[in-house]
mmCIF file of C-alpha atoms in Angstrom:
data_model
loop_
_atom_site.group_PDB
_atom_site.id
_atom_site.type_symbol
_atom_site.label_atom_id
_atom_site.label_comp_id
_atom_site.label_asym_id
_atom_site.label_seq_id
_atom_site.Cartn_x
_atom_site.Cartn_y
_atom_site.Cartn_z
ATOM 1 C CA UNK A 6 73.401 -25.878 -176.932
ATOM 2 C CA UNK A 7 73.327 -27.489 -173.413
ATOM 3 C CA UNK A 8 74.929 -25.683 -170.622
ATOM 4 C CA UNK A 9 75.863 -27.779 -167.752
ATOM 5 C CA UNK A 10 75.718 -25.974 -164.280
ATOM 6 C CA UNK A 11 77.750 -26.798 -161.109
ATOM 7 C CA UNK A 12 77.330 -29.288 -159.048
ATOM 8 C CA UNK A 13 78.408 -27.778 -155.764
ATOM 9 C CA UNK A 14 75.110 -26.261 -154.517
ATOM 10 C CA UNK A 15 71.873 -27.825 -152.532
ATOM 11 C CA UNK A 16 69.325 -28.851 -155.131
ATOM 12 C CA UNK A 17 67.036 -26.037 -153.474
ATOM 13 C CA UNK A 18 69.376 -23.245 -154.492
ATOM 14 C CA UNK A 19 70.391 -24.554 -157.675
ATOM 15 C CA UNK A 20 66.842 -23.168 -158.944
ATOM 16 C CA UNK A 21 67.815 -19.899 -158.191
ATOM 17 C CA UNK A 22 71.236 -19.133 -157.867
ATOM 18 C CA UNK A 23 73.070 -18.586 -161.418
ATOM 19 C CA UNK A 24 76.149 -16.958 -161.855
ATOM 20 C CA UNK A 25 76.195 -14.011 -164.530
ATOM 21 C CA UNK A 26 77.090 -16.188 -167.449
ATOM 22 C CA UNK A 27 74.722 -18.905 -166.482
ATOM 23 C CA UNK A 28 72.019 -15.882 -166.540
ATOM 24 C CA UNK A 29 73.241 -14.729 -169.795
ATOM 25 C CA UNK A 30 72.741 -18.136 -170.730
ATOM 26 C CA UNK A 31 69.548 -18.603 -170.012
ATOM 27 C CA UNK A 32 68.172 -15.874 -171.495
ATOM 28 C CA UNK A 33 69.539 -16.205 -174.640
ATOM 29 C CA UNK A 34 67.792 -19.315 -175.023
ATOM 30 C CA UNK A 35 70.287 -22.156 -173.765
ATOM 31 C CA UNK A 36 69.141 -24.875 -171.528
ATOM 32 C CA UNK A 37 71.115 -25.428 -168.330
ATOM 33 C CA UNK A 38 71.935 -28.964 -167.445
ATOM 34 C CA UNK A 39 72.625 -31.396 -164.212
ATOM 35 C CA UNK A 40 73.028 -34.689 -163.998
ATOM 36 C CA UNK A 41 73.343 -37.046 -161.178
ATOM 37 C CA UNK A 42 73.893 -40.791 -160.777
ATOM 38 C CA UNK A 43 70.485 -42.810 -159.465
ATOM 39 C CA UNK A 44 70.856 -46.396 -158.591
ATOM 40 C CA UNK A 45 72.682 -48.859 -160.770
ATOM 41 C CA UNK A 46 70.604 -48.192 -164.207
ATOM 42 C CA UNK A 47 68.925 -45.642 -163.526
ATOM 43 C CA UNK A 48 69.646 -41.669 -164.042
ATOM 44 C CA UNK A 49 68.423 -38.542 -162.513
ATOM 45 C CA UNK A 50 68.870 -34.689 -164.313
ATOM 46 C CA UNK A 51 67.757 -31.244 -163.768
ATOM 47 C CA UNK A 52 67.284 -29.158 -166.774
ATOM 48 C CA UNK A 53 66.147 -25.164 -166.545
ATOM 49 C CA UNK A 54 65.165 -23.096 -169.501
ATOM 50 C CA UNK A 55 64.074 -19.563 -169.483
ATOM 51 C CA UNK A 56 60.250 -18.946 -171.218
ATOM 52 C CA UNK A 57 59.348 -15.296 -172.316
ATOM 53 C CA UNK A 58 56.030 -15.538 -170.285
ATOM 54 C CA UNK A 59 53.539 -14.857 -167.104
ATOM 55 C CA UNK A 60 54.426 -17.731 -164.318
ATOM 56 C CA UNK A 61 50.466 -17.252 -164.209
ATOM 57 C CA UNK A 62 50.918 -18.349 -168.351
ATOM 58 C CA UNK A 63 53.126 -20.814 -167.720
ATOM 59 C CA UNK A 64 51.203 -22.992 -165.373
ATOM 60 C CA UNK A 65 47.790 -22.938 -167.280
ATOM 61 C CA UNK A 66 49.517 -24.278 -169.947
ATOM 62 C CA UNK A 67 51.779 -26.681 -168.341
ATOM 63 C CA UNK A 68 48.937 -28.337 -166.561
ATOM 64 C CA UNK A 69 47.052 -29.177 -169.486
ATOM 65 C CA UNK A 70 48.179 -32.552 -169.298
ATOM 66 C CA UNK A 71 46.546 -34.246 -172.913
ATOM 67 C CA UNK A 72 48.913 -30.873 -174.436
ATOM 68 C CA UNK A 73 52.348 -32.729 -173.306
ATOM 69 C CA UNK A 74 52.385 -34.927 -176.494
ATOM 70 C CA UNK A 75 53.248 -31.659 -178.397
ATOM 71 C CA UNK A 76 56.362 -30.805 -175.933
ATOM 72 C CA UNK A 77 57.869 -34.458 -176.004
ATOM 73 C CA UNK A 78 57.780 -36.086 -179.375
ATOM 74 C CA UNK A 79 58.234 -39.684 -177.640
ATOM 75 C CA UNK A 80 55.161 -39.400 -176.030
ATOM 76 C CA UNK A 81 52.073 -41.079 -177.593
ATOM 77 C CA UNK A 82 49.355 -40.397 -174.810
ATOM 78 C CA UNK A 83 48.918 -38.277 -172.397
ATOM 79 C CA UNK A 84 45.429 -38.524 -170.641
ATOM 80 C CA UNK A 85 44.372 -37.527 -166.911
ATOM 81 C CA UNK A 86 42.448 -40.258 -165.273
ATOM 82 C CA UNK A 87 40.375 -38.695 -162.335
ATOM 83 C CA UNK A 88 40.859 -36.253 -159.390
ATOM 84 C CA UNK A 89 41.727 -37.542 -155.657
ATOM 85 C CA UNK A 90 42.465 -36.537 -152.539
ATOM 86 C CA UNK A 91 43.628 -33.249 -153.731
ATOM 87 C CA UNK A 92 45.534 -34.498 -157.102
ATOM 88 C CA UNK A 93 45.327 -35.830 -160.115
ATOM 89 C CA UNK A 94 45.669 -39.100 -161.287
ATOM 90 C CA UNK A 95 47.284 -39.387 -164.939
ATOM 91 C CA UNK A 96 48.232 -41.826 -167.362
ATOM 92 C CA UNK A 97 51.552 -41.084 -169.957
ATOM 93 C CA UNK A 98 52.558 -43.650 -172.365
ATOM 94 C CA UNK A 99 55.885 -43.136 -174.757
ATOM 95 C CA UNK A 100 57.910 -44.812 -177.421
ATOM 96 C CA UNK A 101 61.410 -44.478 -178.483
ATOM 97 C CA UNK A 102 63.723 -46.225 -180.961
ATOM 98 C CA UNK A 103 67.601 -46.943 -179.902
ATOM 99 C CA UNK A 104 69.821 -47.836 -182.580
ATOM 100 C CA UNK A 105 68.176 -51.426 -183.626
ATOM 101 C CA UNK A 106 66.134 -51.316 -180.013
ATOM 102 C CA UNK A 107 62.301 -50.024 -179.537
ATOM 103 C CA UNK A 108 61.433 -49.351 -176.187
ATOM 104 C CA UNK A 109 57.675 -48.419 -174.877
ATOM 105 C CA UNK A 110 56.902 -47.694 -171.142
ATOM 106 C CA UNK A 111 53.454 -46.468 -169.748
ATOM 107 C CA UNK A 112 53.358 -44.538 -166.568
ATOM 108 C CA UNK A 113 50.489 -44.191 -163.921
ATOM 109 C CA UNK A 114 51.377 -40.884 -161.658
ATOM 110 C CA UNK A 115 49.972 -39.016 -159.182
ATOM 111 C CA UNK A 116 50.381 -34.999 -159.578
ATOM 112 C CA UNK A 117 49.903 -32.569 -156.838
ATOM 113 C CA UNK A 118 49.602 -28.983 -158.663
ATOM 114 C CA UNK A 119 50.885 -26.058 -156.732
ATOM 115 C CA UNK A 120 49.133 -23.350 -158.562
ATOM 116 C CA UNK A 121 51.320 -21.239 -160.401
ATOM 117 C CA UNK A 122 54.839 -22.384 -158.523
ATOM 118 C CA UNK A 123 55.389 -26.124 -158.482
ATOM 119 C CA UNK A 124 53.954 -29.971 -160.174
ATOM 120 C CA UNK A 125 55.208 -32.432 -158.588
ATOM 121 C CA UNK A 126 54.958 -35.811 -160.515
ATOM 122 C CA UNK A 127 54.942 -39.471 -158.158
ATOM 123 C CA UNK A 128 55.008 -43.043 -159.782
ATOM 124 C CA UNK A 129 51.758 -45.628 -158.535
ATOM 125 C CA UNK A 130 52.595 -47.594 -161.195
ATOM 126 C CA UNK A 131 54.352 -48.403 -164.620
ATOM 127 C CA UNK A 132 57.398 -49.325 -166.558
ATOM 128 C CA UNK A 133 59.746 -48.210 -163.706
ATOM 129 C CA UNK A 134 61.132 -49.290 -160.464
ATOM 130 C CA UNK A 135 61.049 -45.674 -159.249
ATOM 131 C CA UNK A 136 60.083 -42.806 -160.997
ATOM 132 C CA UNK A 137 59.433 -38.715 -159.836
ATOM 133 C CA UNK A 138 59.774 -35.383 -161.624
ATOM 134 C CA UNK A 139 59.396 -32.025 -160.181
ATOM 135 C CA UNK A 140 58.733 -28.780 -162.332
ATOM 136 C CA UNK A 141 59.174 -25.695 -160.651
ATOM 137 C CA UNK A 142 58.172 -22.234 -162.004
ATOM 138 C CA UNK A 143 60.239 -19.075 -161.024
ATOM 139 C CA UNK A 144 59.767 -15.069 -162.002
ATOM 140 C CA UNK A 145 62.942 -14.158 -163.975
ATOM 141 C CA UNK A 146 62.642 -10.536 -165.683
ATOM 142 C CA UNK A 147 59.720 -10.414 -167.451
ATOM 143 C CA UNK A 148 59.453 -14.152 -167.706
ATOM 144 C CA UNK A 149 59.378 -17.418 -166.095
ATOM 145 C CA UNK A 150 62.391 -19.855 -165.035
ATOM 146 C CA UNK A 151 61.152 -23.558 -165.932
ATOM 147 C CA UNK A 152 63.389 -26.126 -163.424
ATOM 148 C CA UNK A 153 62.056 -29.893 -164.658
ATOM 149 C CA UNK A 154 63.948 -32.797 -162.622
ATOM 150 C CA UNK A 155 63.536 -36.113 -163.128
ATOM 151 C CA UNK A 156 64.866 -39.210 -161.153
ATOM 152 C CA UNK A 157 64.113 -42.406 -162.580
ATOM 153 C CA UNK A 158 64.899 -46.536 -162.626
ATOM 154 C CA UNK A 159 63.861 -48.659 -165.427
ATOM 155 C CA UNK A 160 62.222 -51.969 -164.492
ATOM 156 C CA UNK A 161 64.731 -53.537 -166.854
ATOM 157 C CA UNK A 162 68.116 -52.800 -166.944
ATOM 158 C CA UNK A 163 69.055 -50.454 -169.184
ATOM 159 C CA UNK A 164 72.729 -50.074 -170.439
ATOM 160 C CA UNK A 165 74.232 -46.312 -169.050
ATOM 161 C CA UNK A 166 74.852 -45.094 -172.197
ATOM 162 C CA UNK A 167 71.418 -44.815 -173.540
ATOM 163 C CA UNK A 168 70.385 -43.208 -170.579
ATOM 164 C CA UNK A 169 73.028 -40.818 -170.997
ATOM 165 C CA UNK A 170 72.067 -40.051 -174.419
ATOM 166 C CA UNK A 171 68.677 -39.730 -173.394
ATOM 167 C CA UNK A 172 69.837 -37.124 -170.962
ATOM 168 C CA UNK A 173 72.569 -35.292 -172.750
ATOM 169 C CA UNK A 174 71.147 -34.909 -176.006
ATOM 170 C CA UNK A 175 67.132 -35.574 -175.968
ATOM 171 C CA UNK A 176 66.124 -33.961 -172.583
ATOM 172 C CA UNK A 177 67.343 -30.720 -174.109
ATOM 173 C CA UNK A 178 65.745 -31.223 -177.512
ATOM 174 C CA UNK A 179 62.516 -31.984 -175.567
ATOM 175 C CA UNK A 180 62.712 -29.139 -173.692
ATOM 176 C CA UNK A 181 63.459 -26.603 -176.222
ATOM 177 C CA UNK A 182 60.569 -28.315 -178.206
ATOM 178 C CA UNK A 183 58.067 -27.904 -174.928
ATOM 179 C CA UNK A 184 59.392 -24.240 -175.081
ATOM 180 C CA UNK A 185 58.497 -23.541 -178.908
ATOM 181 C CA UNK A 186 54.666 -25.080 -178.356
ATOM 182 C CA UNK A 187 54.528 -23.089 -175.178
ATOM 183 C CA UNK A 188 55.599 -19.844 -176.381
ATOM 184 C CA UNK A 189 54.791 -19.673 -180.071
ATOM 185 C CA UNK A 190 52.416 -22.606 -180.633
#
């Protein structure tokens, strides 16, 4: 199940501030939801998920980039490139079927690792107009808080309600699949 959280507070607190039952929520497993408009076809989300494990744990794993093709079944390669100016330079390419409708983008990004709190993930080139993701790593009892958003534009338009479904329904599923590689292998 999908919980979807409000939409009243500054994306900065949103990582942090739950109420009880978003909490309860969280620790039992559920994945906590946000969506936001972004440009004509494209879409932007935040999803959090709690992980029963070290930050410290969490980020090793996370940030072994050629791994990610376990956590997101879509995604056929996952390779990093080279090392500059104090990131990394990494190449992602995915597939995905819609209805009668196959669609494959590649990605070129630059990550900037923040050890143990924070990957930030910019676009230098690829199948989108505009594309970022932040994940952000937060102690939460004796595990971590996960907070992955993701803003993107398709270089071709795209009609809203696939990107929708890709939000609604597979974001979630992807997470909860990164969360059963990370945790139990």
């Amino acid at each position: 199940m999908t919980v979807p959280i409000r939409s009243d507070e500054s994306d900065a607190d949103a990582d942090l501030n739950w109420n009880q039952a978003e909490k309860t929520a969280l620790l039992q497993g559920e994945i906590l939801l946000k969506t936001q408009s972004h440009t004509a076809w494209g879409g932007a989300v935040t999803a959090t998920m709690y992980l029963p494990l070290q930050r410290a744990r969490v980020f090793e794993l996370l940030t072994d980039y050629p791994r990610w093709v376990n956590y997101f079944p879509a995604l056929t390669h996952s390779q990093i490139l080279g090392f500059t100016h104090g990131s990394k330079r990494l190449y992602q390419a995915a597939k995905k079927a819609f209805l009668f409708l196959t669609i494959q983008v590649e990605v070129y990004l630059r990550v900037f690792e923040f050890v143990h709190h924070q990957i930030l993930f910019r676009l230098e080139k690829g199948s989108f107009l505009d594309f970022a993701a932040d994940l952000k790593l937060h102690d939460c009892n004796s595990g971590t808080l996960l907070t992955y958003s993701v803003k993107a534009t398709p270089t071709i338009p795209v009609p809203p309600i696939f990107i929708e479904q890709a939000i609604n329904l597979e974001l979630p599923a992807n997470m909860r699949q990164m969360r059963q590689v990370i945790c139990w292998g």
